[in-house]
Coordinates of C-alpha atoms in Angstrom, one line a residue:
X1 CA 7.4 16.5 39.4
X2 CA 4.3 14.5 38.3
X3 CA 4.6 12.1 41.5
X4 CA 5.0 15.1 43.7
X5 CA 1.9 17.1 42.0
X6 CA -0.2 13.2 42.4
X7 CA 0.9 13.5 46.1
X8 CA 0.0 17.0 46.7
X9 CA -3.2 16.8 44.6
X10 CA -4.6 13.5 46.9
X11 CA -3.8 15.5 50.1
X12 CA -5.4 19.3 48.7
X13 CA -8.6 17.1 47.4
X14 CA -8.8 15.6 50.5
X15 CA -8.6 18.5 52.6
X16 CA -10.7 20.5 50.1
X17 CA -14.1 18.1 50.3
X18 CA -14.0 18.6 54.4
X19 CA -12.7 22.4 54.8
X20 CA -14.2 24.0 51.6
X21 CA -12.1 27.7 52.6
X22 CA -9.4 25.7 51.8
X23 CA -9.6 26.2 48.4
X24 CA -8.8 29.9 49.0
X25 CA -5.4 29.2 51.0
X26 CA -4.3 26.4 48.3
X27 CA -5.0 29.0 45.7
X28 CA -2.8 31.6 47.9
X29 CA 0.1 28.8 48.5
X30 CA 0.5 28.2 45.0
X31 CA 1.0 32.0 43.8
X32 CA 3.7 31.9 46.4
X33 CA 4.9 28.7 45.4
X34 CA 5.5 30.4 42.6
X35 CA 8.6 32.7 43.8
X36 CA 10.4 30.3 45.8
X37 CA 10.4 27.5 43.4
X38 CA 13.3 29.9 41.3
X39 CA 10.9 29.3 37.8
X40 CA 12.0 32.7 36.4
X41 CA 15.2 32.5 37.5
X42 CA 18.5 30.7 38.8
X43 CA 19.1 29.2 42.2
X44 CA 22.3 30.9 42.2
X45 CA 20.8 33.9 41.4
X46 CA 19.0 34.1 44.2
X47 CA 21.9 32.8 46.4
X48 CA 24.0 36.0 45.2
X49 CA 21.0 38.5 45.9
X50 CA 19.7 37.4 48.8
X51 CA 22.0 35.7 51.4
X52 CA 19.6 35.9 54.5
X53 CA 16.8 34.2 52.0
X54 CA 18.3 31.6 49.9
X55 CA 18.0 28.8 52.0
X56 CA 14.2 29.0 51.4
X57 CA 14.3 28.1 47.7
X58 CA 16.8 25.4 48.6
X59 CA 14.3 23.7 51.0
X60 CA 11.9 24.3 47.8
X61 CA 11.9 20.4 46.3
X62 CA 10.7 21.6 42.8
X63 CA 13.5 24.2 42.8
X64 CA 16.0 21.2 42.3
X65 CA 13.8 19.8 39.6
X66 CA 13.7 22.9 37.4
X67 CA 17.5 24.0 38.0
X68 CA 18.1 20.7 36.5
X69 CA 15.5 20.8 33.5
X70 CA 17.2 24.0 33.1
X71 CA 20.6 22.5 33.1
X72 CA 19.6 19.9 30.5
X73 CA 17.6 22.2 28.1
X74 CA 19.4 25.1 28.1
X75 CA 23.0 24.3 29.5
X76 CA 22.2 26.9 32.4
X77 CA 23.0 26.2 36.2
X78 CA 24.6 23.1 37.7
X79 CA 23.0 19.9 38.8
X80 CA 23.1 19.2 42.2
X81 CA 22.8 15.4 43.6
X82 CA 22.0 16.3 47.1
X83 CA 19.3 18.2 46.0
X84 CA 17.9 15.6 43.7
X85 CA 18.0 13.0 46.2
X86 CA 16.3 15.4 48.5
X87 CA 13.8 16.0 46.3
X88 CA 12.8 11.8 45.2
X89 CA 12.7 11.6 49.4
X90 CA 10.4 14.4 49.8
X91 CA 8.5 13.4 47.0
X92 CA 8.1 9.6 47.9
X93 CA 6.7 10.7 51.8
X94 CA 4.6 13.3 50.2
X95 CA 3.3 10.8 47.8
X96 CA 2.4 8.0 50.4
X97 CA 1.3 10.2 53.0
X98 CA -1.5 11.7 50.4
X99 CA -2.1 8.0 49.6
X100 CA -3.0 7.4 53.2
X101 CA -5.0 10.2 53.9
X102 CA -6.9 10.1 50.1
X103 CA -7.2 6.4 51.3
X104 CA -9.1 7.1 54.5
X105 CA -11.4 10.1 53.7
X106 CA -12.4 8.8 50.2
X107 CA -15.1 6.9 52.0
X108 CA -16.8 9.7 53.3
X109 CA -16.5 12.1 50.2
X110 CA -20.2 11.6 48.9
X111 CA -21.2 12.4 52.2
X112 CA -19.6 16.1 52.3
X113 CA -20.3 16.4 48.3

């Protein structure tokens, strides 16, 4: 989770220092972030309630990562090892590719400061 935030936080504070409306959209993505990452409640849950929807929480990388915190703490939910090894994939090309692009715009950051 805290590679994945380092990732995503080098490719939003890139993004911000250029486009500064993108702030607003980041701050909009997160609320809704919020709901498909199944925080308040089970994966399964959501599998049961809404068929036509559940695959979006599954594509949801930080959905694995709390159902198995979850799991851990409070015995609640299975652990799924597709889903993990989804998530430490997504995570890794997240990860470089806000490397890169932190990487190449951190030059010019002063300038749009």
């Amino acid at each position: 989770m805290g590679v994945l935030g380092l990732g995503l936080g080098m490719l939003i504070s890139s993004m911000v220092t250029k486009y500064r409306d993108f702030s607003y959209l980041i701050s909009f993505g997160i609320q809704l972030l919020m709901y498909l990452s199944a925080v308040m409640y089970p994966m399964e849950l959501v599998k049961d309630k809404l068929p036509k929807f559940g695959w979006l929480v599954e594509y949801n990388p930080l959905a694995y990562t709390i159902e198995t915190t979850r799991y851990m703490l409070l015995n609640i939910g299975n652990i799924s090892t597709l889903g993990l090894v989804y998530t430490v994939f997504f995570t890794v090309i997240v990860f470089f590719i806000g490397l890169l692009i932190f990487n190449r715009t951190e030059k010019s950051f002063i300038d749009t400061v």
